[in-house]
Short mmCIF file of C-alpha atoms and ligand atoms in Angstrom, two decimals:
data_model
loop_
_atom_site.label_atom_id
_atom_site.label_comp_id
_atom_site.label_asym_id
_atom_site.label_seq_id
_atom_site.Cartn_x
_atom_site.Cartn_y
_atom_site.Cartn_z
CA UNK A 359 -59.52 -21.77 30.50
CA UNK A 360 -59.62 -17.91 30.77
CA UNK A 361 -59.87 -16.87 34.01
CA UNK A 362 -62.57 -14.65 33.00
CA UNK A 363 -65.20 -17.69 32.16
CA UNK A 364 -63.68 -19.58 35.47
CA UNK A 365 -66.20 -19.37 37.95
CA UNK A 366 -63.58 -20.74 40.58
CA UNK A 367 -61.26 -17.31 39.40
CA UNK A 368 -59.66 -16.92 43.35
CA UNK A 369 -59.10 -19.57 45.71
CA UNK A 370 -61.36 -20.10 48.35
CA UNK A 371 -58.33 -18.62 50.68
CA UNK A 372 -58.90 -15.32 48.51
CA UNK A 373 -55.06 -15.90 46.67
CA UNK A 374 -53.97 -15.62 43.23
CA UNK A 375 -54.03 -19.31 41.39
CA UNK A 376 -51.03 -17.50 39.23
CA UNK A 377 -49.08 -14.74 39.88
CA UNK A 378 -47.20 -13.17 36.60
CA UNK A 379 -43.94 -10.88 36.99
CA UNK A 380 -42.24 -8.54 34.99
CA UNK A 381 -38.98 -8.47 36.65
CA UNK A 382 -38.18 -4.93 35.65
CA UNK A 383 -34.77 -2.73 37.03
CA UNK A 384 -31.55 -4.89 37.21
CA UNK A 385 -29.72 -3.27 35.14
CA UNK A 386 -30.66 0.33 37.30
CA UNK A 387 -30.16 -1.46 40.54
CA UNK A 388 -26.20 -2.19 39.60
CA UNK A 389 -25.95 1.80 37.72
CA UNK A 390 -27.35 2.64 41.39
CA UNK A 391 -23.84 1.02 42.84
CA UNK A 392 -21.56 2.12 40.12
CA UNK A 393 -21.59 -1.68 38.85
CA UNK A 394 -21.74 -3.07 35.30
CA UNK A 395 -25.35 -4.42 34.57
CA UNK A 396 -24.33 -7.75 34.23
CA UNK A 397 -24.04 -7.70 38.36
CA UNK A 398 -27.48 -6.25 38.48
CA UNK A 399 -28.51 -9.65 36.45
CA UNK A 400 -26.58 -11.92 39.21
CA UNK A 401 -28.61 -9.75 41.87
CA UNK A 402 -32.00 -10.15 40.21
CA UNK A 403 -31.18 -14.06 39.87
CA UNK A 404 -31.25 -14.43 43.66
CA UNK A 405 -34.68 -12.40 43.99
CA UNK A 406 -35.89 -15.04 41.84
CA UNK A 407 -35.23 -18.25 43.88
CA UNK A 408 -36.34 -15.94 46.97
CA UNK A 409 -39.59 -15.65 45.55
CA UNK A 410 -40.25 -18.79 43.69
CA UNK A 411 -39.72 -20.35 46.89
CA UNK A 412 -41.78 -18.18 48.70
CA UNK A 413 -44.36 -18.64 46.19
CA UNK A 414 -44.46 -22.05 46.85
CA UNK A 415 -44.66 -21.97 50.36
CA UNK A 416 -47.56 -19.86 49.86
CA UNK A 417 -49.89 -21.96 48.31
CA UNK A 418 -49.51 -20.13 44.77
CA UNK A 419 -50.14 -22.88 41.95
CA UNK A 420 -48.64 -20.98 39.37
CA UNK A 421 -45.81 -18.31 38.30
CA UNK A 422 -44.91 -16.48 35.45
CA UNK A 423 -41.72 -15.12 35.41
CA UNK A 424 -40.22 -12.86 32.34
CA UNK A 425 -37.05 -13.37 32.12
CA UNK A 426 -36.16 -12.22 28.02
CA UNK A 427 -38.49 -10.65 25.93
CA UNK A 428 -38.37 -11.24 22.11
CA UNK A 429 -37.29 -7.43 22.27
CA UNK A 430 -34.30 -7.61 24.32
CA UNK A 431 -32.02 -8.99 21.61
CA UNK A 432 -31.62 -5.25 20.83
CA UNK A 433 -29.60 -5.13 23.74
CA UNK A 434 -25.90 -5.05 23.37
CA UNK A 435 -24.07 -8.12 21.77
CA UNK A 436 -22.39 -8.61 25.23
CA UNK A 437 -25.29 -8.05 27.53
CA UNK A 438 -27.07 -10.35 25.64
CA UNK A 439 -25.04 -13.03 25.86
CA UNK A 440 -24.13 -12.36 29.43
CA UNK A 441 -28.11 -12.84 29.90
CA UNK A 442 -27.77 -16.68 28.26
CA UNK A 443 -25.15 -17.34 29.92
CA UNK A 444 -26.63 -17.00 33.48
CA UNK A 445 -29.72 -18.21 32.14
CA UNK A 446 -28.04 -21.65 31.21
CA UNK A 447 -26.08 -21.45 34.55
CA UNK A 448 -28.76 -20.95 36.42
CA UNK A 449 -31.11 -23.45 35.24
CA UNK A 450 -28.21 -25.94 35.52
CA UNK A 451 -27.38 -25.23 38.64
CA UNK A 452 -31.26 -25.06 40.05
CA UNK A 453 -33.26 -27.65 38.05
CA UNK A 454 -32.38 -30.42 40.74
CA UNK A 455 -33.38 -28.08 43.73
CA UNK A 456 -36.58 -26.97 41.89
CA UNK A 457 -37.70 -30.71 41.43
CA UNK A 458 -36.66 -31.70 44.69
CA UNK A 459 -39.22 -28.82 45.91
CA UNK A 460 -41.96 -30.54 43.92
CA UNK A 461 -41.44 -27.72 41.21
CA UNK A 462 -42.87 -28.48 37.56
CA UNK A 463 -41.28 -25.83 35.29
CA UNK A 464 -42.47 -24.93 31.78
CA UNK A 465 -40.81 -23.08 29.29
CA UNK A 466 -42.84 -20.40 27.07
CA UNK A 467 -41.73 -18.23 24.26
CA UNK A 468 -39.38 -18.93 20.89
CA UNK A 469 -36.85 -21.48 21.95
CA UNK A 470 -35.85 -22.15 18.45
CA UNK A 471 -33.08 -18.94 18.43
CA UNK A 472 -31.67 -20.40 21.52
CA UNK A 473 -28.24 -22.18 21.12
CA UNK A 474 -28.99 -26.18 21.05
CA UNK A 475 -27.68 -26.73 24.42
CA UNK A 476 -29.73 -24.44 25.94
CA UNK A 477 -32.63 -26.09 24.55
CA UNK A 478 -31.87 -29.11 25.39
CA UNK A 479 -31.50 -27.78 28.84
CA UNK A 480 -34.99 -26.51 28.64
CA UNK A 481 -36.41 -29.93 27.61
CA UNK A 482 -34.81 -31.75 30.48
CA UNK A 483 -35.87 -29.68 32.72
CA UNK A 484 -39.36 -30.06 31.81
CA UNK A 485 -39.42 -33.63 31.24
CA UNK A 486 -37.76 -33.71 34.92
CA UNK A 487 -40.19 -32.01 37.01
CA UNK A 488 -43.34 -32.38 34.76
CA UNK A 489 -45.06 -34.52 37.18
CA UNK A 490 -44.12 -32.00 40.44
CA UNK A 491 -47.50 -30.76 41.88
CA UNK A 492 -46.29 -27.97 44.97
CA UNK A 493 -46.07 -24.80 42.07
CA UNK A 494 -45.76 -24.81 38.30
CA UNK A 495 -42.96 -22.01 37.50
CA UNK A 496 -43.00 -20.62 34.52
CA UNK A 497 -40.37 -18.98 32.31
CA UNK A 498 -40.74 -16.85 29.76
CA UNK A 499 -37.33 -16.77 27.43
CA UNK A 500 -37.64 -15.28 24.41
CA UNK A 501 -41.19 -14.54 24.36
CA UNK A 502 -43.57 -11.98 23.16
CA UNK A 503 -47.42 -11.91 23.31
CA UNK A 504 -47.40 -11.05 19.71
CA UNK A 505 -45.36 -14.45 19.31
CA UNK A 506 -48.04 -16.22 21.20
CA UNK A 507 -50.93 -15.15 19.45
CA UNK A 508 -49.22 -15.41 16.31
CA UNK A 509 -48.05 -18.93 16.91
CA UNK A 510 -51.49 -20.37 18.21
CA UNK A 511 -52.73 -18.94 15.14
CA UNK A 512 -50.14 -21.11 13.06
CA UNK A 513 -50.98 -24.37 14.94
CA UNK A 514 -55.06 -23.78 14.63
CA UNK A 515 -54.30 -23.41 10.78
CA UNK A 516 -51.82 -26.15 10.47
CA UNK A 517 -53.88 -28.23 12.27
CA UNK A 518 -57.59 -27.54 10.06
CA UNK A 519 -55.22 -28.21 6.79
CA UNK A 520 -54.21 -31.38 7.83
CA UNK A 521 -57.84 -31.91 9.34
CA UNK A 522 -56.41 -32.90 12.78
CA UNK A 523 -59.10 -30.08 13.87
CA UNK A 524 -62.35 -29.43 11.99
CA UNK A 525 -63.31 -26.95 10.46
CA UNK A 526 -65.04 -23.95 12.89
CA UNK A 527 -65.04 -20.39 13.43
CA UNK A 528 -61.92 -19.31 15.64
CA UNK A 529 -63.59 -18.99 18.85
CA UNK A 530 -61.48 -17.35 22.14
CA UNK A 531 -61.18 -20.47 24.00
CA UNK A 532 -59.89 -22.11 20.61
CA UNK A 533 -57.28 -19.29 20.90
CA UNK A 534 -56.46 -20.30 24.21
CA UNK A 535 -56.31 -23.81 24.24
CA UNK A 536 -52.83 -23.09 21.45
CA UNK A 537 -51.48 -20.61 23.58
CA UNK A 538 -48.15 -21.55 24.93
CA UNK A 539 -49.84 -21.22 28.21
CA UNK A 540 -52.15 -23.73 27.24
CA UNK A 541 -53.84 -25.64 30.19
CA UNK A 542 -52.68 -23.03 33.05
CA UNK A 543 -55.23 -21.15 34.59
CA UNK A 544 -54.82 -17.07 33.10
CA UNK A 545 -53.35 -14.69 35.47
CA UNK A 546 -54.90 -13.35 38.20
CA UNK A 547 -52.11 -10.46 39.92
CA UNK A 548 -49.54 -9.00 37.22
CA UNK A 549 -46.95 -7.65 38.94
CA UNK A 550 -44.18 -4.97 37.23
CA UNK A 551 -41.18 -4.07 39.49
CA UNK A 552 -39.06 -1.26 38.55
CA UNK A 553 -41.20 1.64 38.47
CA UNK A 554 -42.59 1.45 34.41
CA UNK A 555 -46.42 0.94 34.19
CA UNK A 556 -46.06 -1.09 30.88
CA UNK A 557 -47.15 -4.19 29.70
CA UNK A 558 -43.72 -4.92 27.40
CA UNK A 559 -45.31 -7.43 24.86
CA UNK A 560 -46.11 -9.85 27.67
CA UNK A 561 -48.81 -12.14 28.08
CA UNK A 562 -51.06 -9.73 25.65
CA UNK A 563 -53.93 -12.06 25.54
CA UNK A 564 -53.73 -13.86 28.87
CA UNK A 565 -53.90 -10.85 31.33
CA UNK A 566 -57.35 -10.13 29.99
CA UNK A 567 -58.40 -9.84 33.74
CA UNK A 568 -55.50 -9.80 35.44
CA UNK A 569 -55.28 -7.11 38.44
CA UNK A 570 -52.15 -5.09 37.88
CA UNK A 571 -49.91 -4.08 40.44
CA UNK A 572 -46.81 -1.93 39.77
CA UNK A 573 -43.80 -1.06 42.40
CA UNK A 574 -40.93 1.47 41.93
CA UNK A 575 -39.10 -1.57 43.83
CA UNK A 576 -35.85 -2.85 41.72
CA UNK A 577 -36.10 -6.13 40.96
CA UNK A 578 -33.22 -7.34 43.01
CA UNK A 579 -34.33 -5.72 46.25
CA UNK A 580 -37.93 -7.41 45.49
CA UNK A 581 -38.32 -10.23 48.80
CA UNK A 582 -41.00 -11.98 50.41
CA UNK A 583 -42.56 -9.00 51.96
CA UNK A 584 -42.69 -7.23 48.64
CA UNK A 585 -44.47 -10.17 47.21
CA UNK A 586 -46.65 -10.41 50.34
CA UNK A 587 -47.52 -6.56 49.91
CA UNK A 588 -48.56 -7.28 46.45
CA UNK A 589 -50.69 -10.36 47.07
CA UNK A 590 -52.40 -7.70 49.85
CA UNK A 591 -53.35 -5.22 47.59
CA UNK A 592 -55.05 -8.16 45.40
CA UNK A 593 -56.49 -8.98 48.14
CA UNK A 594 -58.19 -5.93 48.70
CA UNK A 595 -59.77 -5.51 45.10
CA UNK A 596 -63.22 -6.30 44.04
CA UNK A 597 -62.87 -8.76 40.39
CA UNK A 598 -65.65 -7.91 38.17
CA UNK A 599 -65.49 -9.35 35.12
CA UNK A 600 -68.03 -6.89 34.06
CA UNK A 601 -70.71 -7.55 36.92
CA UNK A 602 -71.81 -5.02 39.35
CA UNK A 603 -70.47 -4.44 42.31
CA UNK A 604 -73.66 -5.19 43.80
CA UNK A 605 -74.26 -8.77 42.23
CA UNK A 606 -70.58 -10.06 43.49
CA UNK A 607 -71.37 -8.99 47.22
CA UNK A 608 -74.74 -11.11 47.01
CA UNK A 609 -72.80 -13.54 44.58
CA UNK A 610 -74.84 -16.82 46.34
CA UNK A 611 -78.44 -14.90 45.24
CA UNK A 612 -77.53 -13.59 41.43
CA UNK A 613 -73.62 -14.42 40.83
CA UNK A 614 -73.65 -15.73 37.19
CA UNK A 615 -69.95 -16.71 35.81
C1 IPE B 1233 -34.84 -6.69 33.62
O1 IPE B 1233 -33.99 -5.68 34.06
C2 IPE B 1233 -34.09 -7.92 33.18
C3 IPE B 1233 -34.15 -8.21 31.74
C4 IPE B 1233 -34.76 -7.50 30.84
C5 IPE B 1233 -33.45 -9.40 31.32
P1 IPE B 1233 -33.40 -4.61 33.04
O2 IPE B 1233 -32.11 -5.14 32.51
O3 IPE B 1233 -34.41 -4.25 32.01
O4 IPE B 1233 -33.13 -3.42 34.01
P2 IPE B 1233 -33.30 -1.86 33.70
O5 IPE B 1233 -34.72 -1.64 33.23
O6 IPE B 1233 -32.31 -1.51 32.64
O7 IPE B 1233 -33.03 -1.20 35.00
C1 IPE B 1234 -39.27 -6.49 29.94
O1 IPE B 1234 -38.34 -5.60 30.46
C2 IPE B 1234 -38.63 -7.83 29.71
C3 IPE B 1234 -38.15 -8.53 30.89
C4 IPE B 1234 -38.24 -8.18 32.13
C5 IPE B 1234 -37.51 -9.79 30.59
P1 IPE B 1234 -37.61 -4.51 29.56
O2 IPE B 1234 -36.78 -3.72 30.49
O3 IPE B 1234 -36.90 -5.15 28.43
O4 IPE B 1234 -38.83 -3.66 29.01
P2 IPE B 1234 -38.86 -2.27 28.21
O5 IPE B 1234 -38.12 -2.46 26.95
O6 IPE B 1234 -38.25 -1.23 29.09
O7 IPE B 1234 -40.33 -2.00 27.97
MG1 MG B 1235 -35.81 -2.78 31.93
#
């Protein structure tokens, strides 16, 4: 359900149901220290078990997390395989920590150009902690929001063909409901570290109404307090969604979702 036709779009405590992250500046961080990227990539890995924690403990039900974009195989040969190589690491190394913190992660984006281990990996870890209720996290590997709409497009085809679906006009919450985000509420704060204001070919069609927050902050010296600082300024915006100002302040009297 788009957040945007949710009439519960903000927890009662006034918190984003789902954070998303574009975690932007690794490779500067390391060039900052005179350090090959790849060290810049450990760094950035730590920031993210700081914060998914930290999410958790927060009361955040879900995060996004970009962590390769279907663009970044234009990267070097070696930098991209450095990148798989943590990635596989890392998610081998955390998936038990991640479920024993009631963690339910979800993978999003092309796995099919992933080597096979990896993707087993990826399965495992979902079947794992797909019950785990404390945060769902997120990953987007290998995923662009021209995939996304592209694939839901594929499925809502495939599936009037072999009349699984009837057919009916393509309506937005059709669209949605074959997103690989299917299910999860849409984002509410979009966060970009690393000082580009750019949306990247990320969640094109899910951030419809997200509120955008951008920080010259390098990924790897993002913490709590950054993340706390972001939720803030969310905090202090007014969400629309194409009302007046006026009707959301007297939202009990006229407030129509
Ligand atoms: C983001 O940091 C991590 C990935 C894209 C995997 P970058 O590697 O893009 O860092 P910068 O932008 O070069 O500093
Ligand atoms: C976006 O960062 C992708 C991830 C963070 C995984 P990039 O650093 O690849 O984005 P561009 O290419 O500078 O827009
Ligand atoms: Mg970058």
């Amino acid at each position: 359900m788009a957040a945007a036709d949710n009439p519960d779009f903000i927890t009662q405590n006034g918190l984003p149901r789902h954070i998303a992250i574009i975690m932007d500046g690794n490779g500067r961080w390391a060039q900052k220290r005179f350090m090959p990227r790849a060290f810049g990539h450990q760094a950035g890995v730590k920031a993210v078990r700081k914060i998914v924690e930290h999410s958790a403990n927060k009361g955040i039900e879900v995060l996004t997390l970009f962590a390769f974009s279907s663009e970044n195989w234009r990267r070097p040969k070696e930098e991209v395989s450095l990148l798989m190589k943590l990635f596989v690491e890392t998610l081998k190394r955390e998936i038990s920590t991640l479920d024993k913190n009631n963690i339910c992660v979800r993978f999003i984006g092309d796995r099919s150009a992933f080597p096979d281990t990896l993707q087993q990996i990826m399965t495992e870890g979902e079947a794992r902690t797909k019950d785990n209720k404390a945060l769902t996290l997120v990953i987007a590997a290998n995923y662009g929001g021209h995939w996304d709409i592209a694939q839901a497009f594929q499925k809502v085809v495939d599936k009037m063909a072999t009349g699984e679906l009837t057919k009916q006009p393509i309506s937005p919450l059709l669209v949605s409901e074959h997103l690989s985000t299917a299910g999860l509420p849409d984002p509410d704060l979009f966060i970009r570290t690393g000082g580009e204001q750019r949306v990247s070919n990320f969640l094109l069609w899910q951030l419809a109404y997200a509120e955008f927050y951008f920080t010259d902050t390098l990924w790897p010296d993002f913490n709590q307090n950054s993340l706390n600082e972001a939720i803030n300024s969310f905090k202090g915006r007014q969400r629309r969604f194409g009302h007046t100002g006026e009707q959301i302040l007297n939202k009990s009297a006229s407030f129509q979702p």
